[in-house]
C-alpha cells in the first residue's frame, strides 16, 4: 500500500500544469484515482504573454490523462484569477480537496536594471496567484473539514540568488503565507506545506548543463508531493526540498541570544561586545513562533530592580550580560 498511494474520489487542482512539474503532478494524481483540474494559460517562461490565454498545453495534458483512463478537465485562467480555477473544480467535480499552487514564471534581472513591471508580474503570478486560489478553495476545505495545499517556493527565495530579487521576494512571501495558512487551517484539518523543488524544465534549461537536466527529472519531485497531500499525512506548516531524488525538511533556527537589562547599560557598544552570544548557534532552538518577549521582559525588568538576582536562568534560553 505504501508504495501505491491512492487519491480516489479526491479533487486535485494543479496550477501551471501544462508543462514541467505541474504536468507530472497532474498525471500522477489522475493515474492514482483523483479527478484533476489542469490549469495553465500556456504562456512563455518569462510571462511576456500572460494575458493571451492559450489553451493548447492544458488541453494536451487533459488528453493524455483521459487516454490513460483518468479523469481531468482543463482550465485556462491565469492564477491571478484563482477563483475561476477553483470554480472549474466545483462546476465539474463538486468540491476541491487538494490545491497545488505550482504555476510560475521568471523575469531575471539585477536590481539595478529592474523595472516595476519586472517586479510586479513576478509578485502577481507567484504571490497574488497563490493567495487567490487558496482563498477561493478555503470555504470548501473548511466546510468539509479537509484540505491540503502545497505552495511552491524556491531555493532562490530561501537563500537568495543573483539576478532574482523579484523572484526571491515572491518565493519567500509564499513561505510566510503558507506558515500562516497552516496556523489558520489547523482546527479545520487543513494542512498547508511549502515545497522548494529542483527539476529540469523550461525554467532551468538555460542555466543547467544537459547532464544535470537528466538527473533532475520532474518525476523525482512528484512522490514527495504525493505524500504531503495524501490523507494519511498530518504534516503542516513545513518546508521541504525535493530534487534529483533527494528530499529534506528545512526549519528556522534561533540562537540562544543575549538579554540585556533595560537600563543605561543597554547600548550598541554592549551589543557589539557580546556579538558572539547573539550569533552563537550552539544552544539554538528551532522555533515555529516568535520569541517569548514577555518572559524576557519580566526577567530583564526583575534584574533591573534587583541586580543581585544574577545569574539569570530563563530555562536555559537566554544569556545575560
Ligand atoms: P514550467 O515553466 O515548466 O511550468 C510552469 C507552468 O506555469 C507553465 O506551463 C506556464 O504556462 C504556467 N503559468 C505561468 N504563469 C501562469 C499563470 N499566471 N497562470 C497559470 N499558469 C501559468 O516551470 P517549472 O520548472 O515546472 O516550475 C513550476 C514551479 O516550480 C514554479 O512555481 C517555479 O517557480 C517553481 N520552481 C521550479 C524550479 C525548477 O528547478 N524547475 C526551482 C524552484 C522553483
Short mmCIF file of C-alpha atoms and ligand atoms in Angstrom, two decimals:
data_model
loop_
_atom_site.label_atom_id
_atom_site.label_comp_id
_atom_site.label_asym_id
_atom_site.label_seq_id
_atom_site.Cartn_x
_atom_site.Cartn_y
_atom_site.Cartn_z
CA UNK A 1 0.00 0.00 0.00
CA UNK A 2 2.77 2.42 0.96
CA UNK A 3 4.24 2.04 -2.49
CA UNK A 4 0.96 2.78 -4.16
CA UNK A 5 -0.72 5.77 -2.50
CA UNK A 6 -4.14 6.48 -3.96
CA UNK A 7 -6.37 9.54 -4.18
CA UNK A 8 -9.70 8.02 -5.25
CA UNK A 9 -12.59 10.50 -5.19
CA UNK A 10 -10.22 13.35 -4.37
CA UNK A 11 -10.46 16.52 -6.45
CA UNK A 12 -6.99 17.89 -7.13
CA UNK A 13 -6.31 21.32 -8.67
CA UNK A 14 -2.86 21.83 -10.17
CA UNK A 15 -1.93 25.28 -11.44
CA UNK A 16 0.59 25.66 -14.24
CA UNK A 17 0.02 22.01 -15.11
CA UNK A 18 0.68 22.32 -18.85
CA UNK A 19 4.44 21.88 -18.53
CA UNK A 20 7.25 20.81 -16.24
CA UNK A 21 6.46 19.88 -12.65
CA UNK A 22 2.76 20.71 -12.83
CA UNK A 23 2.21 18.36 -15.74
CA UNK A 24 3.82 15.48 -13.82
CA UNK A 25 1.73 16.22 -10.71
CA UNK A 26 -1.47 16.23 -12.75
CA UNK A 27 -0.66 12.95 -14.50
CA UNK A 28 0.38 11.30 -11.23
CA UNK A 29 -2.79 12.19 -9.31
CA UNK A 30 -5.03 11.23 -12.24
CA UNK A 31 -3.24 7.88 -12.52
CA UNK A 32 -3.96 7.27 -8.82
CA UNK A 33 -7.70 7.85 -8.97
CA UNK A 34 -8.05 11.62 -8.49
CA UNK A 35 -10.20 13.97 -10.56
CA UNK A 36 -7.82 16.67 -11.73
CA UNK A 37 -8.20 20.29 -12.84
CA UNK A 38 -5.33 21.00 -15.21
CA UNK A 39 -4.82 24.75 -15.11
CA UNK A 40 -2.46 26.53 -17.49
CA UNK A 41 -2.65 29.68 -19.55
CA UNK A 42 0.05 28.40 -21.87
CA UNK A 43 2.40 31.33 -21.53
CA UNK A 44 6.11 31.78 -22.06
CA UNK A 45 8.54 31.18 -19.21
CA UNK A 46 9.03 34.92 -18.61
CA UNK A 47 5.37 35.86 -18.50
CA UNK A 48 5.54 38.21 -21.50
CA UNK A 49 2.22 36.91 -22.80
CA UNK A 50 0.33 36.29 -19.57
CA UNK A 51 -2.93 37.60 -20.98
CA UNK A 52 -3.09 35.53 -24.11
CA UNK A 53 -4.97 32.57 -22.61
CA UNK A 54 -3.63 29.84 -24.87
CA UNK A 55 -5.35 26.54 -24.21
CA UNK A 56 -3.09 24.10 -26.03
CA UNK A 57 -0.82 22.92 -23.21
CA UNK A 58 -3.62 22.31 -20.69
CA UNK A 59 -5.67 20.51 -23.35
CA UNK A 60 -2.73 18.29 -24.26
CA UNK A 61 -2.28 17.18 -20.63
CA UNK A 62 -6.01 16.52 -20.23
CA UNK A 63 -5.96 14.46 -23.42
CA UNK A 64 -3.02 12.42 -22.16
CA UNK A 65 -4.75 11.78 -18.84
CA UNK A 66 -8.01 10.75 -20.49
CA UNK A 67 -6.26 8.45 -22.93
CA UNK A 68 -4.69 6.71 -19.94
CA UNK A 69 -8.17 6.22 -18.43
CA UNK A 70 -8.06 9.11 -15.96
CA UNK A 71 -10.41 11.99 -15.21
CA UNK A 72 -9.36 15.59 -15.87
CA UNK A 73 -10.66 18.94 -17.03
CA UNK A 74 -8.74 21.91 -18.41
CA UNK A 75 -8.80 25.48 -17.16
CA UNK A 76 -7.00 28.31 -18.95
CA UNK A 77 -7.28 31.18 -16.48
CA UNK A 78 -4.26 32.96 -15.08
CA UNK A 79 -3.72 32.09 -11.41
CA UNK A 80 -4.28 35.77 -10.67
CA UNK A 81 -7.94 34.84 -11.31
CA UNK A 82 -7.69 31.90 -8.94
CA UNK A 83 -11.39 31.90 -8.08
CA UNK A 84 -12.16 30.89 -11.69
CA UNK A 85 -9.82 27.92 -11.43
CA UNK A 86 -11.50 26.70 -8.25
CA UNK A 87 -14.90 27.31 -9.88
CA UNK A 88 -13.88 24.87 -12.62
CA UNK A 89 -13.29 22.24 -9.91
CA UNK A 90 -16.65 22.97 -8.27
CA UNK A 91 -18.58 23.05 -11.55
CA UNK A 92 -17.16 19.74 -12.76
CA UNK A 93 -16.46 17.77 -9.60
CA UNK A 94 -18.48 19.45 -6.83
CA UNK A 95 -15.61 20.35 -4.49
CA UNK A 96 -11.84 20.53 -4.10
CA UNK A 97 -9.63 18.52 -1.71
CA UNK A 98 -6.10 19.32 -2.84
CA UNK A 99 -4.64 22.53 -4.24
CA UNK A 100 -1.17 22.54 -5.71
CA UNK A 101 -0.03 26.09 -6.42
CA UNK A 102 2.68 25.43 -8.94
CA UNK A 103 2.31 27.99 -11.77
CA UNK A 104 5.37 30.14 -12.13
CA UNK A 105 7.47 32.38 -14.34
CA UNK A 106 10.88 34.02 -14.18
CA UNK A 107 11.92 37.56 -15.10
CA UNK A 108 15.62 37.51 -14.17
CA UNK A 109 17.29 40.91 -13.95
CA UNK A 110 19.57 42.56 -11.39
CA UNK A 111 18.00 45.12 -9.09
CA UNK A 112 19.79 47.98 -10.80
CA UNK A 113 18.07 47.19 -14.11
CA UNK A 114 14.73 46.01 -12.75
CA UNK A 115 11.58 47.82 -13.87
CA UNK A 116 8.41 47.98 -11.83
CA UNK A 117 6.84 45.68 -14.41
CA UNK A 118 9.58 43.06 -13.88
CA UNK A 119 8.86 43.04 -10.16
CA UNK A 120 5.09 43.33 -10.34
CA UNK A 121 4.50 40.47 -12.77
CA UNK A 122 6.52 38.10 -10.58
CA UNK A 123 4.64 39.12 -7.44
CA UNK A 124 1.40 38.88 -9.35
CA UNK A 125 1.84 35.31 -10.53
CA UNK A 126 3.57 33.80 -7.50
CA UNK A 127 2.09 35.72 -4.58
CA UNK A 128 -1.29 37.02 -5.73
CA UNK A 129 -1.93 33.85 -7.72
CA UNK A 130 -1.16 31.62 -4.74
CA UNK A 131 -3.40 33.70 -2.49
CA UNK A 132 -6.29 33.83 -4.97
CA UNK A 133 -6.56 30.08 -5.47
CA UNK A 134 -6.10 29.34 -1.75
CA UNK A 135 -8.71 31.89 -0.71
CA UNK A 136 -11.21 30.50 -3.21
CA UNK A 137 -10.63 26.90 -2.10
CA UNK A 138 -10.71 27.70 1.63
CA UNK A 139 -14.51 27.74 2.21
CA UNK A 140 -14.79 24.28 0.63
CA UNK A 141 -11.92 22.94 2.74
CA UNK A 142 -13.44 24.42 5.86
CA UNK A 143 -16.91 23.11 5.18
CA UNK A 144 -15.73 19.56 4.54
CA UNK A 145 -13.15 19.75 7.36
CA UNK A 146 -10.46 18.61 4.95
CA UNK A 147 -8.00 20.29 2.65
CA UNK A 148 -4.39 20.09 1.51
CA UNK A 149 -2.35 22.89 0.00
CA UNK A 150 1.13 22.76 -1.48
CA UNK A 151 2.61 26.15 -2.30
CA UNK A 152 5.74 26.34 -4.39
CA UNK A 153 8.76 28.27 -3.21
CA UNK A 154 12.35 28.08 -4.40
CA UNK A 155 15.90 27.91 -3.12
CA UNK A 156 16.22 31.39 -4.65
CA UNK A 157 13.70 32.63 -2.12
CA UNK A 158 15.21 30.78 0.83
CA UNK A 159 18.82 31.67 0.16
CA UNK A 160 18.78 34.43 -2.45
CA UNK A 161 20.13 34.15 -5.98
CA UNK A 162 21.92 36.66 -8.15
CA UNK A 163 19.59 38.40 -10.59
CA UNK A 164 16.42 37.07 -8.97
CA UNK A 165 15.46 39.58 -6.27
CA UNK A 166 11.92 39.80 -7.66
CA UNK A 167 11.52 36.02 -7.77
CA UNK A 168 13.24 35.57 -4.39
CA UNK A 169 10.92 38.11 -2.75
CA UNK A 170 7.87 36.36 -4.17
CA UNK A 171 9.07 32.89 -3.24
CA UNK A 172 9.83 33.91 0.35
CA UNK A 173 6.42 35.57 0.57
CA UNK A 174 4.96 32.19 -0.29
CA UNK A 175 6.69 30.70 2.78
CA UNK A 176 5.19 33.20 5.24
CA UNK A 177 1.81 32.91 3.55
CA UNK A 178 1.83 29.13 3.91
CA UNK A 179 3.05 29.13 7.52
CA UNK A 180 0.11 31.40 8.32
CA UNK A 181 -2.41 29.28 6.44
CA UNK A 182 -1.19 26.24 8.37
CA UNK A 183 -2.00 28.02 11.62
CA UNK A 184 -5.38 29.28 10.39
CA UNK A 185 -6.30 25.89 8.96
CA UNK A 186 -5.22 23.68 11.87
CA UNK A 187 -8.60 23.46 13.56
CA UNK A 188 -10.34 22.64 10.27
CA UNK A 189 -7.99 19.80 9.34
CA UNK A 190 -6.49 21.89 6.55
CA UNK A 191 -2.81 21.12 6.02
CA UNK A 192 -0.54 23.53 4.16
CA UNK A 193 3.11 22.99 3.26
CA UNK A 194 5.76 24.59 1.11
CA UNK A 195 7.88 22.86 -1.49
CA UNK A 196 11.16 24.19 -2.88
CA UNK A 197 11.68 21.90 -5.88
CA UNK A 198 14.51 21.44 -8.30
CA UNK A 199 13.68 19.99 -11.70
CA UNK A 200 14.61 20.08 -15.33
CA UNK A 201 12.11 22.30 -17.09
CA UNK A 202 11.98 25.28 -19.38
CA UNK A 203 12.73 27.46 -16.33
CA UNK A 204 16.05 25.71 -15.78
CA UNK A 205 17.11 24.56 -19.26
CA UNK A 206 19.09 27.71 -19.98
CA UNK A 207 21.04 27.59 -16.71
CA UNK A 208 21.81 23.89 -16.16
CA UNK A 209 24.04 21.64 -18.32
CA UNK A 210 22.40 18.68 -20.15
CA UNK A 211 23.82 16.04 -17.76
CA UNK A 212 22.21 17.85 -14.82
CA UNK A 213 18.88 18.08 -16.64
CA UNK A 214 18.96 14.28 -16.91
CA UNK A 215 19.18 13.64 -13.13
CA UNK A 216 16.76 16.43 -12.31
CA UNK A 217 13.62 14.86 -13.78
CA UNK A 218 10.38 16.46 -12.50
CA UNK A 219 9.19 12.88 -11.88
CA UNK A 220 11.58 12.70 -8.92
CA UNK A 221 9.80 15.60 -7.17
CA UNK A 222 6.30 14.17 -7.57
CA UNK A 223 6.43 11.41 -4.90
CA UNK A 224 7.09 13.88 -2.07
CA UNK A 225 4.10 15.97 -3.11
CA UNK A 226 2.11 12.74 -3.30
CA UNK A 227 2.95 12.01 0.33
CA UNK A 228 2.29 15.53 1.60
CA UNK A 229 -1.22 15.71 0.17
CA UNK A 230 -2.18 12.14 0.97
CA UNK A 231 -4.95 11.81 3.56
CA UNK A 232 -2.60 9.88 5.85
CA UNK A 233 -0.15 12.79 6.12
CA UNK A 234 -0.60 15.24 9.01
CA UNK A 235 2.42 17.40 8.24
CA UNK A 236 1.53 21.11 8.13
CA UNK A 237 3.34 24.45 8.17
CA UNK A 238 6.53 22.79 6.97
CA UNK A 239 9.00 23.47 4.24
CA UNK A 240 10.51 20.73 2.11
CA UNK A 241 13.11 20.48 -0.63
CA UNK A 242 12.96 17.89 -3.38
CA UNK A 243 15.38 17.46 -6.27
CA UNK A 244 17.18 14.63 -8.04
CA UNK A 245 15.85 12.02 -5.63
CA UNK A 246 16.89 13.95 -2.51
CA UNK A 247 14.20 15.01 -0.03
CA UNK A 248 14.72 17.17 3.03
CA UNK A 249 12.95 19.41 5.50
CA UNK A 250 14.09 22.94 6.33
CA UNK A 251 13.39 24.87 9.53
CA UNK A 252 14.25 28.10 11.27
CA UNK A 253 16.98 28.31 13.88
CA UNK A 254 17.15 30.87 16.70
CA UNK A 255 20.36 31.41 18.67
CA UNK A 256 20.17 31.34 22.44
CA UNK A 257 20.79 35.05 22.26
CA UNK A 258 21.65 37.88 24.57
CA UNK A 259 19.39 39.53 27.15
CA UNK A 260 20.33 42.98 28.41
CA UNK A 261 18.93 44.84 31.40
CA UNK A 262 16.60 47.65 30.30
CA UNK A 263 18.80 50.41 31.70
CA UNK A 264 21.68 52.61 30.62
CA UNK A 265 23.88 49.54 30.08
CA UNK A 266 21.75 48.64 27.05
CA UNK A 267 23.88 50.22 24.33
CA UNK A 268 25.17 49.46 20.85
CA UNK A 269 28.60 49.03 22.41
CA UNK A 270 27.34 46.32 24.78
CA UNK A 271 25.73 44.53 21.87
CA UNK A 272 28.91 44.72 19.84
CA UNK A 273 30.96 43.43 22.77
CA UNK A 274 28.65 40.41 23.00
CA UNK A 275 28.20 39.78 19.30
CA UNK A 276 29.37 36.18 19.69
CA UNK A 277 26.47 35.50 22.09
CA UNK A 278 23.89 36.81 19.63
CA UNK A 279 25.32 34.82 16.74
CA UNK A 280 26.29 31.61 18.57
CA UNK A 281 24.10 28.69 17.49
CA UNK A 282 25.50 26.17 19.96
CA UNK A 283 22.37 26.30 22.19
CA UNK A 284 19.94 27.18 19.43
CA UNK A 285 16.33 26.08 19.15
CA UNK A 286 14.02 25.66 16.15
CA UNK A 287 11.08 27.97 16.67
CA UNK A 288 7.71 27.90 14.99
CA UNK A 289 6.64 31.15 16.67
CA UNK A 290 8.20 34.45 17.85
CA UNK A 291 10.46 34.60 20.89
CA UNK A 292 8.70 34.89 24.26
CA UNK A 293 9.13 38.62 24.65
CA UNK A 294 7.02 38.95 27.81
CA UNK A 295 9.19 36.33 29.54
CA UNK A 296 12.33 38.23 28.51
CA UNK A 297 10.82 41.50 29.62
CA UNK A 298 9.83 40.18 33.05
CA UNK A 299 13.21 38.63 33.68
CA UNK A 300 15.15 41.63 32.47
CA UNK A 301 12.97 44.03 34.49
CA UNK A 302 13.42 41.94 37.63
CA UNK A 303 17.14 42.09 37.18
CA UNK A 304 16.99 45.81 36.65
CA UNK A 305 15.34 46.44 40.01
CA UNK A 306 17.38 43.81 41.81
CA UNK A 307 20.74 43.34 40.22
CA UNK A 308 21.62 40.78 42.87
CA UNK A 309 19.31 38.33 41.11
CA UNK A 310 22.10 37.26 38.74
CA UNK A 311 22.81 34.72 37.37
CA UNK A 312 19.81 34.73 35.13
CA UNK A 313 18.03 31.50 34.33
CA UNK A 314 15.42 31.53 31.61
CA UNK A 315 15.04 27.78 31.35
CA UNK A 316 18.46 27.79 29.75
CA UNK A 317 17.25 30.04 26.95
CA UNK A 318 18.98 33.36 27.42
CA UNK A 319 22.42 34.64 28.29
CA UNK A 320 22.54 37.77 30.42
CA UNK A 321 25.20 40.44 30.39
P1 LIG B 1 7.48 25.46 -16.28
O1 LIG B 1 7.74 26.74 -16.99
O2 LIG B 1 7.90 24.20 -16.95
O3 LIG B 1 5.93 25.35 -15.94
C1 LIG B 1 5.24 26.40 -15.35
C2 LIG B 1 3.86 26.48 -15.98
O4 LIG B 1 3.14 27.53 -15.33
C3 LIG B 1 3.88 26.81 -17.47
O5 LIG B 1 3.18 25.83 -18.19
C4 LIG B 1 3.20 28.17 -17.57
O6 LIG B 1 2.41 28.33 -18.75
C5 LIG B 1 2.34 28.17 -16.32
N1 LIG B 1 1.99 29.52 -15.89
C6 LIG B 1 2.80 30.59 -15.84
N2 LIG B 1 2.13 31.66 -15.41
C7 LIG B 1 0.85 31.25 -15.18
C8 LIG B 1 -0.32 31.89 -14.70
N3 LIG B 1 -0.30 33.19 -14.39
N4 LIG B 1 -1.45 31.18 -14.58
C9 LIG B 1 -1.48 29.86 -14.92
N5 LIG B 1 -0.38 29.20 -15.37
C10 LIG B 1 0.76 29.87 -15.50
O7 LIG B 1 8.16 25.60 -14.83
P2 LIG B 1 8.55 24.52 -13.70
O8 LIG B 1 10.02 24.44 -13.62
O9 LIG B 1 7.77 23.29 -13.85
O10 LIG B 1 8.11 25.33 -12.39
C11 LIG B 1 6.98 25.01 -11.60
C12 LIG B 1 7.06 25.77 -10.30
O11 LIG B 1 8.22 25.37 -9.57
C13 LIG B 1 7.18 27.28 -10.45
O12 LIG B 1 6.43 27.92 -9.45
C14 LIG B 1 8.64 27.55 -10.25
O13 LIG B 1 8.89 28.88 -9.81
C15 LIG B 1 8.99 26.51 -9.21
N6 LIG B 1 10.38 26.14 -9.15
C16 LIG B 1 10.95 25.39 -10.12
C17 LIG B 1 12.26 25.03 -10.03
C18 LIG B 1 12.90 24.14 -11.00
O14 LIG B 1 14.05 23.71 -10.77
N7 LIG B 1 12.24 23.81 -12.11
C19 LIG B 1 13.13 25.51 -8.94
C20 LIG B 1 12.42 26.25 -7.93
C21 LIG B 1 11.11 26.55 -8.05
#
